[in-house]
Amino acid sequence: MSKFTCECGHKNPRGTFVCESCGKPVEGNEQKEQLLDMKYEGVARRSQTYTTTFIDKIWMFFSSVKVGIWIIVVTLVASAIGTIYPQEMYIPPTVNPANHYADEYGLMGQLYYQLGFHNLYSSWWYMLLIAALGVSIFIASVDRFFPLYRALKTQRVTRHENFLKRQRVYGTSAVDDIDRSFDLAKEKLKEKKYNISEENGNIVAEKGRFARWGPYINHIGLIIFLIGCMLRYFPGMYVDEHMWIREGETTVVPSTGGKYHVGNEEFLIELYDEDDEVFKEAMQRAGGPVVKTYQTDAVLYEREDTGAVGSEGELIEVDRKKIRVNDPMKFDSFALYQVDYKLHELNTMSFTLENKETSETFGRVDIDLFNPRSVYDLGNGYRIEIREYFPDYFMNSSNIPTTRSQIPDNPVFIFEMYTPETPEGEVSFVGIRTNLEPVGENNYKMTFVDVETKHVTALIVRKDHTLPFLIIGGIIFMIGLVQGSYWAHRRIWLQRIDGKVWVAGHTNKNYLALRKDIEFAIADTGISTPIDQVEEEEITKDKNN
């Protein structure tokens, strides 16, 4: 960055309109405006100095506060749209999302799904918005922080006359004994906890400079927080998945690479007593019993590492836990939370082949509703084949049998029955309270015999390595917020110029408190109280009107 030398000898970067050291306005800015813009001490910012190359234009774009605000607005609007309907992670895992949004919310729900808002917070364009916000905060902070730091570090005690005149609080006065007045003012400013610096008989009193860094600490906290949000979508950093386990079954824990398995030995549910005085009214409103607690007696297994390629080791029990709501099983950065259950889910249906005319039965078919066999041999030439199986049967818009999911909530079978009398086979359409003969009258039928059910528990698998980023980012953000909100950076200059005392003051907020400090400091010194030029201008305008 090229530089120019002020008459005080300080070298300023091009684009600076007030010397960083003495405060003299650069040529062309002496009368540009009555009061100096002290937001960044009048120093050069890269975004305002270099605007020619492609990188410069990108830097200038993201350093703009207006651009940052628009990115925030767009992000907030997008986030709000994501709350209109539940995200996919919050709908039942057993249903088809496309059907769910259309069935539950109609045309708007279908459009919501088709536009991808059902997984908004993990979409590429939402991540791009978050990244753009982070880049904007980072570039805007760097563009302002280093010039401000440099200007505050290199500022001199003795300031140019034009600099003092163009401060909001400014005044001059003739004093008989300047040395005595300065000594008295110094002592009183020290009482107010100001740091005093002297040069050539001039004074600058300063306090609360650390408040100027509050917004930048804010930005650091926000950037860390946004990094934590984005890390949630990196593999291994964040896991939040459902798993359903039936009683007596063992299944792999998602996102563990097959290393861990969990078994459901038993699922228990406890209800409040019907005569419970506390919940009696609630049970009456609910029209039935109220759940007190439910738990899964879980067993955690770890797969043994055999070291051989393609060889799976045995499952070794490593822990047991009665998982209840808000009382999870924890292991290796993971936690299993109890979130839902399903009682008496269909597990096995049993049928027998029956001669319709004689009512004679032939064998028994026990069908595992989650893993049915295709052929069941009953012996003596009797055989049953499953042509089609619909675990959750319904007729679609084309009037074709299909299934909503693989969960057997409404199982329906299309059987082919082979007997010595009907070697060509007969077709039977069988479901719950349904037994149809779709291709003509049969001699045999499949008769329902028995059903076996199991309780099913729903666990959430959680792993969160991003939480420290979110907590640290939030704490840093709050520190910056307090630092920038409850303290102010105040400076008071007392200078000897042409036998008079010049007083000027600047603060980044609360000029009333600054003026009170000045009045306290110059009391009994003979120095006249400086005026607030903004207030004076407003009073003059009111009089003229």
Short mmCIF file of N, CA, C and O in Angstrom, two decimals, residues 300-389:
data_model
loop_
_atom_site.label_atom_id
_atom_site.label_comp_id
_atom_site.label_asym_id
_atom_site.label_seq_id
_atom_site.Cartn_x
_atom_site.Cartn_y
_atom_site.Cartn_z
N LEU A 300 -25.44 -53.12 25.00
CA LEU A 300 -24.52 -52.59 23.98
C LEU A 300 -23.45 -53.63 23.66
O LEU A 300 -22.84 -54.20 24.57
N TYR A 301 -23.25 -53.86 22.38
CA TYR A 301 -22.24 -54.80 21.93
C TYR A 301 -21.21 -54.08 21.06
O TYR A 301 -21.56 -53.15 20.32
N GLU A 302 -19.98 -54.54 21.14
CA GLU A 302 -18.92 -54.04 20.25
C GLU A 302 -18.39 -55.20 19.43
O GLU A 302 -18.11 -56.28 19.98
N ARG A 303 -18.28 -54.97 18.13
CA ARG A 303 -17.80 -56.05 17.27
C ARG A 303 -16.30 -56.22 17.42
O ARG A 303 -15.54 -55.26 17.35
N GLU A 304 -15.91 -57.47 17.65
CA GLU A 304 -14.50 -57.79 17.86
C GLU A 304 -13.72 -57.58 16.55
O GLU A 304 -14.16 -57.97 15.48
N ASP A 305 -12.56 -56.95 16.66
CA ASP A 305 -11.70 -56.72 15.50
C ASP A 305 -10.78 -57.92 15.33
O ASP A 305 -9.84 -58.12 16.11
N THR A 306 -11.03 -58.70 14.28
CA THR A 306 -10.23 -59.91 14.06
C THR A 306 -8.93 -59.61 13.33
O THR A 306 -8.00 -60.42 13.34
N GLY A 307 -8.87 -58.46 12.65
CA GLY A 307 -7.66 -58.12 11.89
C GLY A 307 -7.63 -58.74 10.51
O GLY A 307 -6.77 -58.39 9.69
N ALA A 308 -8.52 -59.68 10.22
CA ALA A 308 -8.55 -60.33 8.91
C ALA A 308 -9.50 -59.59 8.00
O ALA A 308 -10.62 -59.24 8.39
N VAL A 309 -9.06 -59.36 6.77
CA VAL A 309 -9.88 -58.65 5.80
C VAL A 309 -11.11 -59.49 5.43
O VAL A 309 -10.99 -60.67 5.11
N GLY A 310 -12.27 -58.86 5.51
CA GLY A 310 -13.52 -59.53 5.14
C GLY A 310 -14.08 -60.42 6.23
O GLY A 310 -15.12 -61.04 6.03
N SER A 311 -13.41 -60.50 7.36
CA SER A 311 -13.87 -61.35 8.46
C SER A 311 -14.53 -60.51 9.53
O SER A 311 -13.95 -59.51 9.98
N GLU A 312 -15.74 -60.86 9.91
CA GLU A 312 -16.45 -60.13 10.96
C GLU A 312 -16.30 -60.85 12.28
O GLU A 312 -16.57 -62.05 12.38
N GLY A 313 -15.86 -60.10 13.29
CA GLY A 313 -15.68 -60.69 14.61
C GLY A 313 -16.99 -60.83 15.35
O GLY A 313 -18.04 -60.36 14.91
N GLU A 314 -16.92 -61.49 16.48
CA GLU A 314 -18.11 -61.70 17.30
C GLU A 314 -18.49 -60.41 18.02
O GLU A 314 -17.68 -59.51 18.22
N LEU A 315 -19.78 -60.36 18.42
CA LEU A 315 -20.25 -59.22 19.20
C LEU A 315 -19.95 -59.47 20.67
O LEU A 315 -20.35 -60.50 21.23
N ILE A 316 -19.27 -58.51 21.29
CA ILE A 316 -18.90 -58.63 22.70
C ILE A 316 -19.69 -57.61 23.50
O ILE A 316 -19.71 -56.42 23.17
N GLU A 317 -20.35 -58.08 24.54
CA GLU A 317 -21.14 -57.18 25.38
C GLU A 317 -20.21 -56.23 26.13
O GLU A 317 -19.25 -56.66 26.78
N VAL A 318 -20.51 -54.94 26.06
CA VAL A 318 -19.68 -53.95 26.74
C VAL A 318 -20.45 -53.13 27.77
O VAL A 318 -19.85 -52.50 28.65
N ASP A 319 -21.79 -53.12 27.69
CA ASP A 319 -22.55 -52.31 28.65
C ASP A 319 -24.02 -52.72 28.65
O ASP A 319 -24.52 -53.26 27.66
N ARG A 320 -24.68 -52.42 29.76
CA ARG A 320 -26.13 -52.59 29.89
C ARG A 320 -26.70 -51.32 30.51
O ARG A 320 -26.06 -50.72 31.36
N LYS A 321 -27.89 -50.96 30.05
CA LYS A 321 -28.47 -49.72 30.55
C LYS A 321 -29.98 -49.75 30.37
O LYS A 321 -30.48 -50.16 29.33
N LYS A 322 -30.69 -49.28 31.39
CA LYS A 322 -32.13 -49.08 31.26
C LYS A 322 -32.32 -47.65 30.74
O LYS A 322 -32.24 -46.69 31.50
N ILE A 323 -32.54 -47.53 29.43
CA ILE A 323 -32.63 -46.21 28.80
C ILE A 323 -34.03 -45.65 29.02
O ILE A 323 -35.03 -46.25 28.63
N ARG A 324 -34.08 -44.50 29.66
CA ARG A 324 -35.34 -43.79 29.87
C ARG A 324 -35.23 -42.41 29.23
O ARG A 324 -34.16 -41.99 28.83
N VAL A 325 -36.37 -41.72 29.19
CA VAL A 325 -36.37 -40.36 28.65
C VAL A 325 -35.43 -39.49 29.48
O VAL A 325 -35.51 -39.48 30.71
N ASN A 326 -34.52 -38.79 28.80
CA ASN A 326 -33.52 -37.91 29.42
C ASN A 326 -32.51 -38.67 30.28
O ASN A 326 -31.80 -38.06 31.09
N ASP A 327 -32.44 -39.98 30.12
CA ASP A 327 -31.43 -40.78 30.82
C ASP A 327 -30.82 -41.73 29.79
O ASP A 327 -31.15 -42.91 29.73
N PRO A 328 -29.91 -41.22 28.95
CA PRO A 328 -29.41 -41.99 27.81
C PRO A 328 -28.30 -42.96 28.17
O PRO A 328 -27.71 -42.88 29.26
N MET A 329 -28.02 -43.85 27.24
CA MET A 329 -26.83 -44.69 27.32
C MET A 329 -25.71 -43.99 26.55
O MET A 329 -25.89 -43.64 25.38
N LYS A 330 -24.57 -43.78 27.18
CA LYS A 330 -23.47 -43.06 26.55
C LYS A 330 -22.28 -43.99 26.33
O LYS A 330 -21.96 -44.79 27.19
N PHE A 331 -21.64 -43.80 25.17
CA PHE A 331 -20.46 -44.60 24.85
C PHE A 331 -19.72 -43.95 23.71
O PHE A 331 -20.31 -43.47 22.75
N ASP A 332 -18.43 -43.86 23.80
CA ASP A 332 -17.55 -43.45 22.70
C ASP A 332 -18.08 -42.24 21.93
O ASP A 332 -18.22 -42.27 20.71
N SER A 333 -18.39 -41.15 22.64
CA SER A 333 -18.91 -39.90 22.06
C SER A 333 -20.34 -40.01 21.56
O SER A 333 -20.89 -39.03 21.04
N PHE A 334 -20.97 -41.15 21.68
CA PHE A 334 -22.35 -41.33 21.26
C PHE A 334 -23.27 -41.38 22.48
O PHE A 334 -22.82 -41.67 23.59
N ALA A 335 -24.54 -41.11 22.23
CA ALA A 335 -25.56 -41.25 23.28
C ALA A 335 -26.84 -41.77 22.63
O ALA A 335 -27.23 -41.33 21.54
N LEU A 336 -27.49 -42.73 23.29
CA LEU A 336 -28.76 -43.29 22.82
C LEU A 336 -29.87 -42.78 23.72
O LEU A 336 -29.90 -43.07 24.92
N TYR A 337 -30.79 -42.00 23.12
CA TYR A 337 -31.90 -41.41 23.88
C TYR A 337 -33.21 -42.12 23.55
O TYR A 337 -33.47 -42.47 22.40
N GLN A 338 -34.02 -42.32 24.58
CA GLN A 338 -35.36 -42.89 24.41
C GLN A 338 -36.30 -41.79 23.94
O GLN A 338 -36.43 -40.75 24.61
N VAL A 339 -36.93 -41.97 22.76
CA VAL A 339 -37.78 -40.90 22.23
C VAL A 339 -39.19 -41.36 21.87
O VAL A 339 -40.12 -40.56 21.84
N ASP A 340 -39.40 -42.64 21.54
CA ASP A 340 -40.71 -43.06 21.08
C ASP A 340 -40.86 -44.56 21.26
O ASP A 340 -39.90 -45.26 21.63
N TYR A 341 -42.05 -45.05 21.01
CA TYR A 341 -42.30 -46.49 21.11
C TYR A 341 -43.55 -46.83 20.29
O TYR A 341 -44.33 -45.96 19.90
N LYS A 342 -43.70 -48.10 20.06
CA LYS A 342 -44.89 -48.62 19.37
C LYS A 342 -45.24 -49.95 20.01
O LYS A 342 -44.41 -50.87 20.03
N LEU A 343 -46.44 -50.03 20.52
CA LEU A 343 -46.88 -51.25 21.20
C LEU A 343 -47.57 -52.19 20.22
O LEU A 343 -48.30 -51.76 19.33
N HIS A 344 -47.31 -53.48 20.43
CA HIS A 344 -48.02 -54.55 19.71
C HIS A 344 -47.92 -54.40 18.19
O HIS A 344 -48.91 -54.49 17.46
N GLU A 345 -46.71 -54.18 17.71
CA GLU A 345 -46.51 -54.16 16.26
C GLU A 345 -46.56 -55.59 15.74
O GLU A 345 -46.00 -56.52 16.34
N LEU A 346 -47.24 -55.80 14.61
CA LEU A 346 -47.34 -57.13 14.01
C LEU A 346 -45.95 -57.66 13.68
O LEU A 346 -45.14 -56.96 13.08
N ASN A 347 -45.71 -58.90 14.06
CA ASN A 347 -44.40 -59.49 13.80
C ASN A 347 -44.52 -60.77 12.96
O ASN A 347 -43.77 -60.97 12.00
N THR A 348 -45.47 -61.64 13.33
CA THR A 348 -45.67 -62.91 12.61
C THR A 348 -47.17 -63.16 12.43
O THR A 348 -47.95 -62.96 13.37
N MET A 349 -47.54 -63.57 11.22
CA MET A 349 -48.93 -63.97 10.96
C MET A 349 -48.94 -65.44 10.55
O MET A 349 -48.08 -65.88 9.79
N SER A 350 -49.91 -66.16 11.09
CA SER A 350 -50.00 -67.60 10.82
C SER A 350 -51.29 -67.92 10.07
O SER A 350 -52.37 -67.40 10.40
N PHE A 351 -51.16 -68.78 9.05
CA PHE A 351 -52.30 -69.21 8.24
C PHE A 351 -52.27 -70.73 8.09
O PHE A 351 -51.23 -71.37 8.30
N THR A 352 -53.43 -71.23 7.70
CA THR A 352 -53.50 -72.65 7.35
C THR A 352 -54.25 -72.77 6.02
O THR A 352 -55.10 -71.94 5.70
N LEU A 353 -53.87 -73.78 5.25
CA LEU A 353 -54.54 -74.03 3.98
C LEU A 353 -55.80 -74.86 4.25
O LEU A 353 -55.72 -75.92 4.86
N GLU A 354 -56.94 -74.38 3.79
CA GLU A 354 -58.21 -75.02 4.13
C GLU A 354 -59.01 -75.34 2.86
O GLU A 354 -59.12 -74.51 1.96
N ASN A 355 -59.54 -76.58 2.86
CA ASN A 355 -60.47 -76.98 1.79
C ASN A 355 -61.84 -76.36 2.09
O ASN A 355 -62.42 -76.60 3.14
N LYS A 356 -62.31 -75.54 1.19
CA LYS A 356 -63.54 -74.80 1.43
C LYS A 356 -64.76 -75.72 1.57
O LYS A 356 -65.66 -75.44 2.36
N GLU A 357 -64.74 -76.80 0.85
CA GLU A 357 -65.92 -77.70 0.86
C GLU A 357 -65.93 -78.57 2.10
O GLU A 357 -66.97 -78.73 2.75
N THR A 358 -64.78 -79.13 2.47
CA THR A 358 -64.73 -80.08 3.60
C THR A 358 -64.26 -79.45 4.89
O THR A 358 -64.32 -80.08 5.95
N SER A 359 -63.71 -78.21 4.80
CA SER A 359 -63.13 -77.50 5.96
C SER A 359 -61.92 -78.21 6.52
O SER A 359 -61.50 -77.95 7.66
N GLU A 360 -61.35 -79.14 5.74
CA GLU A 360 -60.14 -79.84 6.17
C GLU A 360 -58.95 -78.88 6.01
O GLU A 360 -58.84 -78.17 5.01
N THR A 361 -58.04 -78.90 6.98
CA THR A 361 -56.87 -78.02 6.93
C THR A 361 -55.63 -78.83 6.66
O THR A 361 -55.52 -80.00 7.06
N PHE A 362 -54.63 -78.16 6.04
CA PHE A 362 -53.38 -78.82 5.66
C PHE A 362 -52.19 -77.95 6.08
O PHE A 362 -51.86 -76.96 5.43
N GLY A 363 -51.59 -78.34 7.17
CA GLY A 363 -50.39 -77.66 7.63
C GLY A 363 -50.63 -76.24 8.14
O GLY A 363 -51.76 -75.76 8.22
N ARG A 364 -49.54 -75.62 8.49
CA ARG A 364 -49.59 -74.26 9.05
C ARG A 364 -48.44 -73.45 8.47
O ARG A 364 -47.30 -73.92 8.40
N VAL A 365 -48.74 -72.20 8.11
CA VAL A 365 -47.73 -71.30 7.52
C VAL A 365 -47.51 -70.15 8.50
O VAL A 365 -48.43 -69.36 8.76
N ASP A 366 -46.32 -70.04 9.07
CA ASP A 366 -45.95 -68.93 9.96
C ASP A 366 -45.07 -67.96 9.16
O ASP A 366 -43.92 -68.29 8.83
N ILE A 367 -45.59 -66.78 8.87
CA ILE A 367 -44.90 -65.84 7.99
C ILE A 367 -44.28 -64.72 8.81
O ILE A 367 -44.97 -63.99 9.54
N ASP A 368 -42.95 -64.61 8.72
CA ASP A 368 -42.23 -63.48 9.32
C ASP A 368 -42.53 -62.25 8.47
O ASP A 368 -42.13 -62.17 7.31
N LEU A 369 -43.22 -61.29 9.05
CA LEU A 369 -43.67 -60.14 8.27
C LEU A 369 -42.54 -59.22 7.84
O LEU A 369 -42.74 -58.33 7.00
N PHE A 370 -41.36 -59.39 8.42
CA PHE A 370 -40.21 -58.56 8.03
C PHE A 370 -39.27 -59.30 7.09
O PHE A 370 -38.45 -58.68 6.41
N ASN A 371 -39.39 -60.60 7.04
CA ASN A 371 -38.53 -61.38 6.15
C ASN A 371 -39.26 -62.65 5.71
O ASN A 371 -38.88 -63.77 6.06
N PRO A 372 -40.34 -62.48 4.93
CA PRO A 372 -41.13 -63.66 4.54
C PRO A 372 -40.41 -64.52 3.50
O PRO A 372 -39.68 -64.00 2.65
N ARG A 373 -40.59 -65.82 3.61
CA ARG A 373 -40.06 -66.72 2.58
C ARG A 373 -40.98 -66.67 1.36
O ARG A 373 -42.16 -66.33 1.47
N SER A 374 -40.45 -67.04 0.23
CA SER A 374 -41.26 -67.03 -0.99
C SER A 374 -42.07 -68.32 -1.16
O SER A 374 -43.12 -68.31 -1.79
N VAL A 375 -41.58 -69.43 -0.57
CA VAL A 375 -42.25 -70.72 -0.74
C VAL A 375 -42.36 -71.41 0.62
O VAL A 375 -41.41 -71.42 1.40
N TYR A 376 -43.54 -71.99 0.89
CA TYR A 376 -43.78 -72.76 2.11
C TYR A 376 -44.32 -74.13 1.68
O TYR A 376 -45.44 -74.24 1.15
N ASP A 377 -43.52 -75.17 1.91
CA ASP A 377 -43.89 -76.53 1.52
C ASP A 377 -44.61 -77.20 2.70
O ASP A 377 -44.03 -77.37 3.78
N LEU A 378 -45.88 -77.59 2.48
CA LEU A 378 -46.68 -78.20 3.55
C LEU A 378 -46.65 -79.73 3.50
O LEU A 378 -47.25 -80.39 4.35
N GLY A 379 -45.96 -80.26 2.47
CA GLY A 379 -45.87 -81.72 2.35
C GLY A 379 -47.05 -82.33 1.61
O GLY A 379 -48.11 -81.70 1.46
N ASN A 380 -46.86 -83.54 1.11
CA ASN A 380 -47.92 -84.30 0.43
C ASN A 380 -48.49 -83.55 -0.78
O ASN A 380 -49.69 -83.63 -1.07
N GLY A 381 -47.63 -82.76 -1.43
CA GLY A 381 -48.07 -82.04 -2.63
C GLY A 381 -48.75 -80.72 -2.38
O GLY A 381 -49.21 -80.07 -3.31
N TYR A 382 -48.84 -80.32 -1.14
CA TYR A 382 -49.43 -79.04 -0.81
C TYR A 382 -48.31 -77.99 -0.65
O TYR A 382 -47.35 -78.20 0.13
N ARG A 383 -48.46 -76.88 -1.35
CA ARG A 383 -47.39 -75.85 -1.34
C ARG A 383 -48.02 -74.46 -1.45
O ARG A 383 -48.98 -74.26 -2.20
N ILE A 384 -47.43 -73.53 -0.74
CA ILE A 384 -47.90 -72.15 -0.78
C ILE A 384 -46.74 -71.25 -1.26
O ILE A 384 -45.62 -71.35 -0.76
N GLU A 385 -47.04 -70.40 -2.23
CA GLU A 385 -46.06 -69.42 -2.70
C GLU A 385 -46.63 -68.01 -2.53
O GLU A 385 -47.83 -67.80 -2.74
N ILE A 386 -45.74 -67.09 -2.15
CA ILE A 386 -46.16 -65.70 -2.02
C ILE A 386 -45.79 -64.97 -3.31
O ILE A 386 -44.62 -64.76 -3.61
N ARG A 387 -46.83 -64.62 -4.08
CA ARG A 387 -46.57 -63.92 -5.34
C ARG A 387 -46.23 -62.45 -5.08
O ARG A 387 -45.33 -61.89 -5.67
N GLU A 388 -47.02 -61.78 -4.20
CA GLU A 388 -46.81 -60.38 -3.86
C GLU A 388 -47.04 -60.19 -2.35
O GLU A 388 -47.88 -60.87 -1.76
N TYR A 389 -46.28 -59.26 -1.78
CA TYR A 389 -46.44 -58.94 -0.36
C TYR A 389 -46.41 -57.42 -0.21
O TYR A 389 -45.48 -56.75 -0.66
#
